[in-house]
PDB file of C-alpha atoms and ligand atoms in Angstrom:
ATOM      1  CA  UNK L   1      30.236  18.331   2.546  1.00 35.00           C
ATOM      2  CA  UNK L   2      32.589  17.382  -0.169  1.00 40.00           C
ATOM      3  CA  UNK L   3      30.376  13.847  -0.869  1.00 40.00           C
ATOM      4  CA  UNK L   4      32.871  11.953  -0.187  1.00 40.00           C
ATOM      5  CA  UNK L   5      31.550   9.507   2.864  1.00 42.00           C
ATOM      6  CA  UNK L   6      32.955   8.007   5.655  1.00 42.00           C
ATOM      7  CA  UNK L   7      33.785   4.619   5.203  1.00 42.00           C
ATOM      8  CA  UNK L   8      31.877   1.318   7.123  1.00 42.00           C
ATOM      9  CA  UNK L   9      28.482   3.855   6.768  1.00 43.00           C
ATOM     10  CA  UNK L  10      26.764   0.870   5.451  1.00 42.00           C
ATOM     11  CA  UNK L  11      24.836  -1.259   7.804  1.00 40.00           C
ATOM     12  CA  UNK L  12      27.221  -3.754   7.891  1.00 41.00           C
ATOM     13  CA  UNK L  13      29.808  -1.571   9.124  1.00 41.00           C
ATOM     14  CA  UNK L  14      32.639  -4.397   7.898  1.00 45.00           C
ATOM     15  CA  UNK L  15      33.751  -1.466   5.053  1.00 46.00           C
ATOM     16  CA  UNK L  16      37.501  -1.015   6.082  1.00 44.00           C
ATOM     17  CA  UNK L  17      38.756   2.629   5.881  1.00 43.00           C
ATOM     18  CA  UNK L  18      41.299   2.375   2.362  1.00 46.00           C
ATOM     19  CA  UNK L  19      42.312   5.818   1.608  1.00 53.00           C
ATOM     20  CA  UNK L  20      38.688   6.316   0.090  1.00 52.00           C
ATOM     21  CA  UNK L  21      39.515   9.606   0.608  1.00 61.00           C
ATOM     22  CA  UNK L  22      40.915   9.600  -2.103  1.00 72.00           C
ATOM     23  CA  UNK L  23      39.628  10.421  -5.636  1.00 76.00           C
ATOM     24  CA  UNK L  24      39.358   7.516  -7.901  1.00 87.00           C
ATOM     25  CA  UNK L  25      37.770   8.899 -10.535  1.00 93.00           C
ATOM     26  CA  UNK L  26      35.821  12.456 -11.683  1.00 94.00           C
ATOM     27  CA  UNK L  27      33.175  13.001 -13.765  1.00 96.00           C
ATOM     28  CA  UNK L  28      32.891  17.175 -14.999  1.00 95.00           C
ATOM     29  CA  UNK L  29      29.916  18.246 -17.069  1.00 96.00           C
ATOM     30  CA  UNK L  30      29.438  15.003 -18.836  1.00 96.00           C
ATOM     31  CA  UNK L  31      26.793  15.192 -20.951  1.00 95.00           C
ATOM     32  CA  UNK L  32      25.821  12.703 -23.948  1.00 95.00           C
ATOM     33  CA  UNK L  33      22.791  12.409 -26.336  1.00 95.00           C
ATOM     34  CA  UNK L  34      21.771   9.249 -28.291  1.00 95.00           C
ATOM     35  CA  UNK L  35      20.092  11.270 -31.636  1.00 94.00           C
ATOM     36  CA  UNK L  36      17.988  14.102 -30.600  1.00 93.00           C
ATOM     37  CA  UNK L  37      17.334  12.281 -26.947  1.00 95.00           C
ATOM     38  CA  UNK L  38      19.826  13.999 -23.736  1.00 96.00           C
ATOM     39  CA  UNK L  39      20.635  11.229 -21.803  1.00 97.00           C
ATOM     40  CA  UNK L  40      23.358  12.921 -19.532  1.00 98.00           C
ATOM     41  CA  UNK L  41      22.418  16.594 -18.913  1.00 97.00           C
ATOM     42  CA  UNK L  42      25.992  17.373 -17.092  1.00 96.00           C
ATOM     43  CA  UNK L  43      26.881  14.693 -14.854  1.00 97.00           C
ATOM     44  CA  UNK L  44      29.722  15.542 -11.900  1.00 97.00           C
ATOM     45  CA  UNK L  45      30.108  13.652  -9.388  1.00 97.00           C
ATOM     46  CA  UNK L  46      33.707  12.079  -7.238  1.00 95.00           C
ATOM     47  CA  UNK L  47      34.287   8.340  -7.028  1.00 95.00           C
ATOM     48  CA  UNK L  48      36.512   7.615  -4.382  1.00 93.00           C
ATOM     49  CA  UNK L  49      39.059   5.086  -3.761  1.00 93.00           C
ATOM     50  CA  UNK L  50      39.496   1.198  -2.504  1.00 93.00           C
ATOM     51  CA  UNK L  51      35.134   2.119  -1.758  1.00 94.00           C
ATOM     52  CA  UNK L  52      32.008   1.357  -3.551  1.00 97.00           C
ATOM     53  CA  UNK L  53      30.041   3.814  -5.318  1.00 97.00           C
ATOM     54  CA  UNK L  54      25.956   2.405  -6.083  1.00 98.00           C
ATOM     55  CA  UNK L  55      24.520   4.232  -8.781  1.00 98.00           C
ATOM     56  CA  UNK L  56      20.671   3.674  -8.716  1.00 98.00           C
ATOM     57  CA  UNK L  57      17.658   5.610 -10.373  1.00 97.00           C
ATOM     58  CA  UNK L  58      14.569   4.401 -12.442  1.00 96.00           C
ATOM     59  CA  UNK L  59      15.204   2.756 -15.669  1.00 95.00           C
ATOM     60  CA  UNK L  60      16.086   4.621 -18.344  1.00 96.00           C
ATOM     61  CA  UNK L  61      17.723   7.719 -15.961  1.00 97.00           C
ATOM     62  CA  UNK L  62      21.094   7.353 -17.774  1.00 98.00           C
ATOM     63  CA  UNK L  63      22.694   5.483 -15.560  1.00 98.00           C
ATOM     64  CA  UNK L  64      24.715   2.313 -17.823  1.00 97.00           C
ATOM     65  CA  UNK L  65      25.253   5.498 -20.228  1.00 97.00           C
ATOM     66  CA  UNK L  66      26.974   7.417 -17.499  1.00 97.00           C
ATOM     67  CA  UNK L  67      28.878   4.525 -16.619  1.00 96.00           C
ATOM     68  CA  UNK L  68      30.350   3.085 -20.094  1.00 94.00           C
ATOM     69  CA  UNK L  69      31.008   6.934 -20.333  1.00 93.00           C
ATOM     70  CA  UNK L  70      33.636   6.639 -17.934  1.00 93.00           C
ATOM     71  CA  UNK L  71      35.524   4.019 -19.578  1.00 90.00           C
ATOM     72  CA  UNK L  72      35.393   5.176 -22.882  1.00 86.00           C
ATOM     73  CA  UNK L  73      32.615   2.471 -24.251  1.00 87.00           C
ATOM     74  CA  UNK L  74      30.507   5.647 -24.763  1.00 89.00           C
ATOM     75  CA  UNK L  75      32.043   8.916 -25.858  1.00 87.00           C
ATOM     76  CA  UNK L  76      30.495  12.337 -24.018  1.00 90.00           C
ATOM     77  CA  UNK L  77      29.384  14.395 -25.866  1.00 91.00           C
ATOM     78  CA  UNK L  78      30.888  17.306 -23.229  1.00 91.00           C
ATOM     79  CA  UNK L  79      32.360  17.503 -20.150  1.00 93.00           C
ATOM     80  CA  UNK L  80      35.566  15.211 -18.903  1.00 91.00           C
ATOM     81  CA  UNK L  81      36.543  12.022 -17.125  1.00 92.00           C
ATOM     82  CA  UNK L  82      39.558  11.963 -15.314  1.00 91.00           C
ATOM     83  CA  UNK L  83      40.974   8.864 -13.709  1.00 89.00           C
ATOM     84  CA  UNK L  84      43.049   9.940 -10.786  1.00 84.00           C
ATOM     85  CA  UNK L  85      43.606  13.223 -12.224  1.00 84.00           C
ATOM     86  CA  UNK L  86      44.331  12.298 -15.425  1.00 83.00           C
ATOM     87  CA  UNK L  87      41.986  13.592 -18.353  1.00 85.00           C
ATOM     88  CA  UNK L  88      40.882  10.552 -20.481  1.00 85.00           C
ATOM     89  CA  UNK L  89      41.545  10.946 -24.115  1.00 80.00           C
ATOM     90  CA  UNK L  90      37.863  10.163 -24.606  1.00 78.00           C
ATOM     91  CA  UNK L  91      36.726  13.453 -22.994  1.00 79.00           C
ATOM     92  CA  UNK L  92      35.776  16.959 -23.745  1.00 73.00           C
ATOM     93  CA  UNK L  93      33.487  15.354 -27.221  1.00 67.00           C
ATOM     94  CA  UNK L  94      36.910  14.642 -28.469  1.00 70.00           C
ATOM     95  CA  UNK L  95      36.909  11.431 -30.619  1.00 69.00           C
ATOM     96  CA  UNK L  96      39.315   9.565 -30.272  1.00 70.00           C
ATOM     97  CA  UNK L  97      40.992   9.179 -33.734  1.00 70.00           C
ATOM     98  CA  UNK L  98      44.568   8.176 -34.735  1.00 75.00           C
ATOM     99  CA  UNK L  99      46.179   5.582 -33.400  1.00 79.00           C
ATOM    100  CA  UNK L 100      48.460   7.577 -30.919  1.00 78.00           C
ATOM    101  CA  UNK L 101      44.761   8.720 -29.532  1.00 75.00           C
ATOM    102  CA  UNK L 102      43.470   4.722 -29.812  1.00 77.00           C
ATOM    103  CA  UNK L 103      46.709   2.925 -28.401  1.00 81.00           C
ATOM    104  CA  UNK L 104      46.147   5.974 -25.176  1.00 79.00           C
ATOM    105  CA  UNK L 105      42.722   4.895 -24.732  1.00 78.00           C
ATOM    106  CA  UNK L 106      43.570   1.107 -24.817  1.00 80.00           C
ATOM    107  CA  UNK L 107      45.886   1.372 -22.252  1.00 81.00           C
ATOM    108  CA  UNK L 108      43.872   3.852 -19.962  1.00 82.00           C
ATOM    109  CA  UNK L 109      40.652   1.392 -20.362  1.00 84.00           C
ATOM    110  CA  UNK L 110      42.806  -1.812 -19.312  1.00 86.00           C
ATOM    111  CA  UNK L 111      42.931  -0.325 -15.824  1.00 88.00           C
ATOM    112  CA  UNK L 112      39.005  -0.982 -15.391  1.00 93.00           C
ATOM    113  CA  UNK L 113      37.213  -3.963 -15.108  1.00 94.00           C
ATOM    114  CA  UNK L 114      33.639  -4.491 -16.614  1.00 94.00           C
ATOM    115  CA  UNK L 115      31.152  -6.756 -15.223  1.00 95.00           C
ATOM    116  CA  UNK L 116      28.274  -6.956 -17.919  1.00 94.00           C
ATOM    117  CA  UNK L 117      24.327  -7.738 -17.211  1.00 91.00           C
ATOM    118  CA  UNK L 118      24.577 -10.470 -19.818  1.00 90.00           C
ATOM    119  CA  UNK L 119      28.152 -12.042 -18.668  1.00 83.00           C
ATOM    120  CA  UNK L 120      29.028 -12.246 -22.226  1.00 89.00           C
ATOM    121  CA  UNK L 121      32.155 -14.794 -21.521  1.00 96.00           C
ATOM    122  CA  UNK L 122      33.756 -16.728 -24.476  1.00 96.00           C
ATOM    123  CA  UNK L 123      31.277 -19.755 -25.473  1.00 96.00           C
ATOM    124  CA  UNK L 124      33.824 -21.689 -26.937  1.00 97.00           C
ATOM    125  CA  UNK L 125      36.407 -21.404 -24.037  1.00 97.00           C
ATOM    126  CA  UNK L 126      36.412 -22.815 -21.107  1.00 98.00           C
ATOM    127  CA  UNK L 127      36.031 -21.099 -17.744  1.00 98.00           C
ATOM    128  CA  UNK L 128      39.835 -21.111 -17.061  1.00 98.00           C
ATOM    129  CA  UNK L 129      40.760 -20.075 -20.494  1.00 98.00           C
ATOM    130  CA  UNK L 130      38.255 -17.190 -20.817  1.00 97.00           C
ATOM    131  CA  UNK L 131      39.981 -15.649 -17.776  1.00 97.00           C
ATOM    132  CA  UNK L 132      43.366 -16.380 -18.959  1.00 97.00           C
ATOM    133  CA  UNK L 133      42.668 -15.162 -21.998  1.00 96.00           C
ATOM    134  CA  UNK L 134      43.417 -10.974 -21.467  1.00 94.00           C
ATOM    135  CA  UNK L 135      46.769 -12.227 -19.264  1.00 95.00           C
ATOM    136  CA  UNK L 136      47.988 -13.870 -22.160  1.00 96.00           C
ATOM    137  CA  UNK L 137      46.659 -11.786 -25.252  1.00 92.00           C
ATOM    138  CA  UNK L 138      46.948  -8.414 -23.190  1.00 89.00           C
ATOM    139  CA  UNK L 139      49.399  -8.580 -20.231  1.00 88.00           C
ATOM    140  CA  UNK L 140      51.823 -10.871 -22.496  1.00 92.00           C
ATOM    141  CA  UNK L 141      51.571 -12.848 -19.509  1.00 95.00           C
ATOM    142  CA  UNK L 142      53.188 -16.831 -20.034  1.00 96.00           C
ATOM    143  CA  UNK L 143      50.628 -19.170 -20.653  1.00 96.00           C
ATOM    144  CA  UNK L 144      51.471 -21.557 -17.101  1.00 96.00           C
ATOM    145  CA  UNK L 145      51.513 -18.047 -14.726  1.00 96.00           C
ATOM    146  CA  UNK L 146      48.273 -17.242 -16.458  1.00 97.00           C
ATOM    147  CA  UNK L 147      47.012 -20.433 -15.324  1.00 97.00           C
ATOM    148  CA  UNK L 148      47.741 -20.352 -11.993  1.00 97.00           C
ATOM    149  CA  UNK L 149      46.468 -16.535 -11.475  1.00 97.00           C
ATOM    150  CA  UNK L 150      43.551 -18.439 -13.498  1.00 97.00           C
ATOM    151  CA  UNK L 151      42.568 -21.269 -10.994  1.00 97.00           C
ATOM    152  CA  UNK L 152      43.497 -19.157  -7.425  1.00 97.00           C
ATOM    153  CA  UNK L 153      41.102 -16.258  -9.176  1.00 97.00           C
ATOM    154  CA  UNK L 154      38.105 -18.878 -10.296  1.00 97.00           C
ATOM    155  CA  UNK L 155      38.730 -20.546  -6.502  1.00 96.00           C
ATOM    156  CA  UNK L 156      38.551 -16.432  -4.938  1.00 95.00           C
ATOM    157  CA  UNK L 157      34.705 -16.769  -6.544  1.00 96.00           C
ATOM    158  CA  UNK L 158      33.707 -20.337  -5.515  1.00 96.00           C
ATOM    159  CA  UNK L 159      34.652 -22.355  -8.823  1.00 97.00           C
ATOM    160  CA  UNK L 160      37.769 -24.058  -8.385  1.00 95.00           C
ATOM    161  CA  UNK L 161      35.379 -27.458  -9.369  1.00 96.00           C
ATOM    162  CA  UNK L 162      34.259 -25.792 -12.808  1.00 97.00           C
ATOM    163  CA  UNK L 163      37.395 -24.388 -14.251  1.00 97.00           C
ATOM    164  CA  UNK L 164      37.214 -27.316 -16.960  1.00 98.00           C
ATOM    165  CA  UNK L 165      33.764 -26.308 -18.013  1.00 97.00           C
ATOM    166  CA  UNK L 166      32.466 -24.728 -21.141  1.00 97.00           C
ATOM    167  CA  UNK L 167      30.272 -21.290 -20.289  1.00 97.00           C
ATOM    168  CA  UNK L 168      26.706 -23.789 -21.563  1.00 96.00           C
ATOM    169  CA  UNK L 169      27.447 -25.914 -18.504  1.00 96.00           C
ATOM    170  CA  UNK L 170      27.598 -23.105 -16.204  1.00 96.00           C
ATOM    171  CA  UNK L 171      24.467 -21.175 -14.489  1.00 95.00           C
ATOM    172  CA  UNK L 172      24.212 -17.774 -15.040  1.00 95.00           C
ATOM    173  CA  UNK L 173      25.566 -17.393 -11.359  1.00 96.00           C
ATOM    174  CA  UNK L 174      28.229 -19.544 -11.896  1.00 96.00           C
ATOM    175  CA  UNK L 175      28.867 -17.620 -15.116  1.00 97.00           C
ATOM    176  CA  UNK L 176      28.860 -13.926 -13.630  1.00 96.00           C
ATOM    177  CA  UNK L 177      31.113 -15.394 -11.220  1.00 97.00           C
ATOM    178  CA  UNK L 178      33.672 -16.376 -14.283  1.00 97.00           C
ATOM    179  CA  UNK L 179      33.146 -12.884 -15.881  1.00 97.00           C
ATOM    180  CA  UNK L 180      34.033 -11.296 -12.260  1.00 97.00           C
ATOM    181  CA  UNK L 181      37.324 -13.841 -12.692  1.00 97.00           C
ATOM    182  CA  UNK L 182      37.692 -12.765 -15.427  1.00 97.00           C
ATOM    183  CA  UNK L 183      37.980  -8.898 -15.248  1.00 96.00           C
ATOM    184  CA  UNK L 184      40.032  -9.363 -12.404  1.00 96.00           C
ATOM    185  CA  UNK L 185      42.419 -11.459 -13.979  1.00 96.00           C
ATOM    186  CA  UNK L 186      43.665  -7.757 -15.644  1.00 94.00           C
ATOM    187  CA  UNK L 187      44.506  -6.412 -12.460  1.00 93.00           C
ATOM    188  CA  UNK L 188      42.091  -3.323 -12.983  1.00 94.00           C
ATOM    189  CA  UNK L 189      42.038  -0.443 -10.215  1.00 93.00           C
ATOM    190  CA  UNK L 190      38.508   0.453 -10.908  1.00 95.00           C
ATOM    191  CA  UNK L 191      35.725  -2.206 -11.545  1.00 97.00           C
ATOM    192  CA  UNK L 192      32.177  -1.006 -13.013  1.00 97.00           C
ATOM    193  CA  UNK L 193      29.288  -3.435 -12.988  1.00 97.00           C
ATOM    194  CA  UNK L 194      26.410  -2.894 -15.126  1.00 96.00           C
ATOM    195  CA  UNK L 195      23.740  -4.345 -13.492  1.00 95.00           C
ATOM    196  CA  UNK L 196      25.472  -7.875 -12.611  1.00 95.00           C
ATOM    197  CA  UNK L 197      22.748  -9.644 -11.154  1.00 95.00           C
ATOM    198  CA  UNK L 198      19.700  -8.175 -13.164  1.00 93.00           C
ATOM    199  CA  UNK L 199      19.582 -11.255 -15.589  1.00 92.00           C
ATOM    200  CA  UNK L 200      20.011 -14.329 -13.330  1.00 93.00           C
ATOM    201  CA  UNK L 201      16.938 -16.139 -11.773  1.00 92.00           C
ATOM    202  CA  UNK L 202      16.480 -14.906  -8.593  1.00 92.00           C
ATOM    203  CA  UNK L 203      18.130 -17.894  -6.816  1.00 93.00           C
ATOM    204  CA  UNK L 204      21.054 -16.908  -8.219  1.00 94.00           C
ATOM    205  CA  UNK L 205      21.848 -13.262  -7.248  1.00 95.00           C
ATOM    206  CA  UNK L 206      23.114 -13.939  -3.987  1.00 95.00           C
ATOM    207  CA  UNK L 207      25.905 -16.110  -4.731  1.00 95.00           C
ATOM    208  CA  UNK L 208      27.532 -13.064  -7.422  1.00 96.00           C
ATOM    209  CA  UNK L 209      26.131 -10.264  -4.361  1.00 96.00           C
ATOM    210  CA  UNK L 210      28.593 -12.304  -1.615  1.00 96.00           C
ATOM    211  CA  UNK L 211      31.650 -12.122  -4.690  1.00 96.00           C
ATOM    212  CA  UNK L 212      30.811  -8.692  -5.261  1.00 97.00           C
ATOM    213  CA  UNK L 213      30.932  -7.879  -1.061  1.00 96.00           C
ATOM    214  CA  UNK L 214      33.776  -9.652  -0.659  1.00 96.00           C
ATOM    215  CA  UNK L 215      35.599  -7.530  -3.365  1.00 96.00           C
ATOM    216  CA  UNK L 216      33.862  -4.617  -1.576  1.00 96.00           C
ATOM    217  CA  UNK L 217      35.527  -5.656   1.491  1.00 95.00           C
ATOM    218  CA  UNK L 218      38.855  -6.011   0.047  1.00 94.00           C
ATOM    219  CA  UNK L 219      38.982  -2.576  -0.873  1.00 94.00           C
ATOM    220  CA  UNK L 220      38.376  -2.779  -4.265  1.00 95.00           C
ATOM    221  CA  UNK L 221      37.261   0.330  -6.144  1.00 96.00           C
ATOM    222  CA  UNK L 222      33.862  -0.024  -7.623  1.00 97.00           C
ATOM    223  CA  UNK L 223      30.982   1.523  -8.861  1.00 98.00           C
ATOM    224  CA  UNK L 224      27.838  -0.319  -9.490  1.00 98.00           C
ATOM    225  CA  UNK L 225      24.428  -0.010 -11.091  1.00 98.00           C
ATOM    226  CA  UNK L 226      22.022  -2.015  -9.385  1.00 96.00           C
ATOM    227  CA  UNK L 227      19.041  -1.897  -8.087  1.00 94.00           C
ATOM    228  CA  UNK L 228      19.948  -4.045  -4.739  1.00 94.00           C
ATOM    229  CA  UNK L 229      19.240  -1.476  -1.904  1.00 95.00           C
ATOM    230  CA  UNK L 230      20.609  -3.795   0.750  1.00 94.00           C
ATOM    231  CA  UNK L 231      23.533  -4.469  -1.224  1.00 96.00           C
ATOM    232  CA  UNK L 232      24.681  -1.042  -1.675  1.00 96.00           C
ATOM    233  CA  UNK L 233      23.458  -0.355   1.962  1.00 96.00           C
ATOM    234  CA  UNK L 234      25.564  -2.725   3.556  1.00 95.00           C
ATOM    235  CA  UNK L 235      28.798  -1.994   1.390  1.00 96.00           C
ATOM    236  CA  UNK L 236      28.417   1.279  -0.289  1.00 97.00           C
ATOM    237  CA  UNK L 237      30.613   4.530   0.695  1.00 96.00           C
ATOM    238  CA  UNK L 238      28.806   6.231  -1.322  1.00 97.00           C
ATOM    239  CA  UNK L 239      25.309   6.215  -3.038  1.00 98.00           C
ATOM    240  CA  UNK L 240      24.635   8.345  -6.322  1.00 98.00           C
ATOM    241  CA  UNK L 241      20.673   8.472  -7.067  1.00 98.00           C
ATOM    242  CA  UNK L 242      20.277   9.584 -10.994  1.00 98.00           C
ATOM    243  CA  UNK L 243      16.388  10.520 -12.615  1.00 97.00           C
ATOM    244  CA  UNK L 244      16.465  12.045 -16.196  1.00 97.00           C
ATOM    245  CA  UNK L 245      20.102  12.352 -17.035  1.00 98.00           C
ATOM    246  CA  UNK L 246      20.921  13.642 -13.920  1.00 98.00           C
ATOM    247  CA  UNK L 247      22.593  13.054 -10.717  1.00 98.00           C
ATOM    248  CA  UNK L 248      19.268  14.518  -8.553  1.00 97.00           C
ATOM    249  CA  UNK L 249      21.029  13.633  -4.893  1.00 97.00           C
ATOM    250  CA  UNK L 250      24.525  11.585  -3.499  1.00 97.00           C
ATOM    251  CA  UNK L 251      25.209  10.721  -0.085  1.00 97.00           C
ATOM    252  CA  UNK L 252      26.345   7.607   2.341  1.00 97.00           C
ATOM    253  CA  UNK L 253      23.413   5.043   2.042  1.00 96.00           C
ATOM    254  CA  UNK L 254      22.217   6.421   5.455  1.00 96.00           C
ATOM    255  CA  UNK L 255      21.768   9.786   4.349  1.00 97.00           C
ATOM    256  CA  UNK L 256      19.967   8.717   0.792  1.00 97.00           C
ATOM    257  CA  UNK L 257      18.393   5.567   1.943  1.00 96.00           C
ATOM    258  CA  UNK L 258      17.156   6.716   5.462  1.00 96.00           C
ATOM    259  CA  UNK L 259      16.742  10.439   5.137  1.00 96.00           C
ATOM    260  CA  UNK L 260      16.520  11.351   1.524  1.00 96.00           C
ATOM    261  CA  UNK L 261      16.906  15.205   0.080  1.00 96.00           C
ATOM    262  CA  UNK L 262      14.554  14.520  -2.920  1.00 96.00           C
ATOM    263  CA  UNK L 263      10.969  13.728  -3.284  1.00 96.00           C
ATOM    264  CA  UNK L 264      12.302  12.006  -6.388  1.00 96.00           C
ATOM    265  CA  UNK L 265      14.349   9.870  -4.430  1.00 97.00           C
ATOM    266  CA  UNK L 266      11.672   8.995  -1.499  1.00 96.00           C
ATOM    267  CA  UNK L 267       9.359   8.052  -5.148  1.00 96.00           C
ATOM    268  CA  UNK L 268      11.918   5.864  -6.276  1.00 96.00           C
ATOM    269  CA  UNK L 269      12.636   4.041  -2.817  1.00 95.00           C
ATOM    270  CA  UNK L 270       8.840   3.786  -1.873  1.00 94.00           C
ATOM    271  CA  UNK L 271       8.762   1.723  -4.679  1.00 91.00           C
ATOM    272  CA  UNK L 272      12.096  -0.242  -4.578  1.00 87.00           C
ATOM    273  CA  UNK L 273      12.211  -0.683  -0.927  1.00 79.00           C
TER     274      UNK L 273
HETATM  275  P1  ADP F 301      19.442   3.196 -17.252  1.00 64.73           P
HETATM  276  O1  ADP F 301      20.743   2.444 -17.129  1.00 64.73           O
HETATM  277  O2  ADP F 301      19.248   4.168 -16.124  1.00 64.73           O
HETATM  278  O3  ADP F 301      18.260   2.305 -17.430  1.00 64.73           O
HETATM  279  P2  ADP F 301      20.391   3.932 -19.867  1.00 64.73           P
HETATM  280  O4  ADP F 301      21.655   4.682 -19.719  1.00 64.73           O
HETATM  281  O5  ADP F 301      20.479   2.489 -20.247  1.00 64.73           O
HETATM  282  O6  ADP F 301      19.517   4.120 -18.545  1.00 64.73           O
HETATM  283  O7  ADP F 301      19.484   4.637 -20.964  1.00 64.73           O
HETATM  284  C1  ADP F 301      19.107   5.995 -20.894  1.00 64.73           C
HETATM  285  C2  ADP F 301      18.345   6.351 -22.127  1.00 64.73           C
HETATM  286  O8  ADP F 301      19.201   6.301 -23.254  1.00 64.73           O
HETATM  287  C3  ADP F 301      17.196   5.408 -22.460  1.00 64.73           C
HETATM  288  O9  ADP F 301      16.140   6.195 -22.919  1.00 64.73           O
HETATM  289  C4  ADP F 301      17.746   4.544 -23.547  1.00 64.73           C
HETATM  290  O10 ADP F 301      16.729   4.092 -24.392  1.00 64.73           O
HETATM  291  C5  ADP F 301      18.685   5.476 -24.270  1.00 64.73           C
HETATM  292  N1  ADP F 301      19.830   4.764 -24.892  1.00 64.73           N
HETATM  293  C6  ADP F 301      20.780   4.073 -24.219  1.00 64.73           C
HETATM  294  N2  ADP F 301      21.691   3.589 -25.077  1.00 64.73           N
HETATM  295  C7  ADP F 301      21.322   3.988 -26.325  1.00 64.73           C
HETATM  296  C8  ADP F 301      21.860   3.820 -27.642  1.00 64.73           C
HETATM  297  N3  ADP F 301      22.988   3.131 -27.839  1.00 64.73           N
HETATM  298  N4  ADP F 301      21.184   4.367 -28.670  1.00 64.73           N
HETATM  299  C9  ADP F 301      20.063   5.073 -28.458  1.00 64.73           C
HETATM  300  N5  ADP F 301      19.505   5.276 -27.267  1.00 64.73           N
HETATM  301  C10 ADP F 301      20.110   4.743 -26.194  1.00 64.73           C
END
């Protein structure tokens, strides 16, 4: 098989079809070390299109390193990213130097989206101005358009009551919900999360998981690190599993949740599940 899934293979079946087909993004060989330690030992792997790709493993397997890889917020060492079949300037251990080299980068890393653990927003802005902030700075976007695609994206996550509010006066749901806004509010055809519910209280991970499904739903190309099995088994097309800088197995979420190729993987999920 090509591991590429079929769509709706999640439990909840809602997935719509897209054209997730389609390659979003490839990963060829990455590799990357951090000093003498390998954290990537030659990563490949598809993403495809307008799906959602769950990337889970045990801490420390490389997995938030393989994804800021493919933005560019790490550099491989080796290997190559290429964004619908474009090679990113940050591949193939080249640095990227110059400012030709820098402005490329820029402008290939404003079409994804980044959803931090830690929502890092703008403490001194308000909700509505930290996700008009890239339209205006970025997309050169007038300030009263901004606005509006401001307030109808912090109403799309549930906070057209908070817009007003400074980041203190927000929960840490309520403030992974603004940094979702917010990396929307660039328009991005690929959005990674990093572990976005890892650091709220437990009361509030459901609230960003129904944002983050309803994206899912909508077609949206993502790939996420988390360690929510029922997330990514209800809206995944594809599941990656990584151990020790690799990718050890990939599949739909039936075939690696249900009937997994690797003892590393049953490990993993004995203990997850
Ligand atoms: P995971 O997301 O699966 O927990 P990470 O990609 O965060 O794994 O980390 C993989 C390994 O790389 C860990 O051993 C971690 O300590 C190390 N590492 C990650 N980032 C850095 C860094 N900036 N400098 C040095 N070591 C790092």
């Amino acid at each position: 098989r090509t591991g590429t899934p079929e769509p709706g293979d999640g439990e909840g079946g809602r997935v719509t079809a897209g054209d997730s087909d389609r390659v979003s993004l490839r990963a060829v060989g990455v590799t990357k070390s951090f000093g003498r330690v390998e954290v990537l030992r030659g990563v490949s792997t598809d993403i495809p299109s307008h799906g959602t790709t769950a990337i889970i493993g045990p801490s420390g397997s490389g997995k938030t390193t393989f994804l800021r890889c493919l933005n560019g917020l790490e550099l491989p060492d080796s290997g190559r990213i290429e964004v619908e079949g474009e090679i990113m300037p940050w591949s193939n251990g080249r640095p990227i130097l110059g400012r030709r080299r820098e402005r490329e980068a820029a402008r290939v890393r404003q079409e994804f989206g980044f959803v931090f653990q830690r929502f890092n927003l703008w403490p001194h802005m308000t909700a509505l101005e930290n996700v008009t902030e890239g339209p205006i700075r970025v997309r050169r976007m007038v300030a009263a358009e901004a606005k509006e695609l401001g307030r109808s994206l912090l109403a799309r996550v549930g906070l057209e009551q908070k817009i007003d509010e400074y980041p203190r006066r927000l929960s840490g749901g309520q403030q992974q919900r603004v940094a979702i806004a917010r990396a929307l509010a660039m328009e991005p055809k690929i959005l990674l999360f990093d572990e976005a519910t890892s650091a709220l209280d437990p009361e509030m991970v459901g609230e960003v998981l129904e944002v983050m499904k309803d994206l899912a739903y909508q077609g949206m190309t993502m790939v996420c690190v988390t360690h929510e099995i029922g997330f990514a088994r209800e809206v995944a097309h594809k599941v990656i599993m990584m151990d020790d800088g690799s990718i050890v197995e990939e599949g739909t979420p039936g075939e690696v949740f249900d009937t997994p190729k690797s003892d590393r993987t049953a490990r993993f999920l004995s203990k997850v599940l």
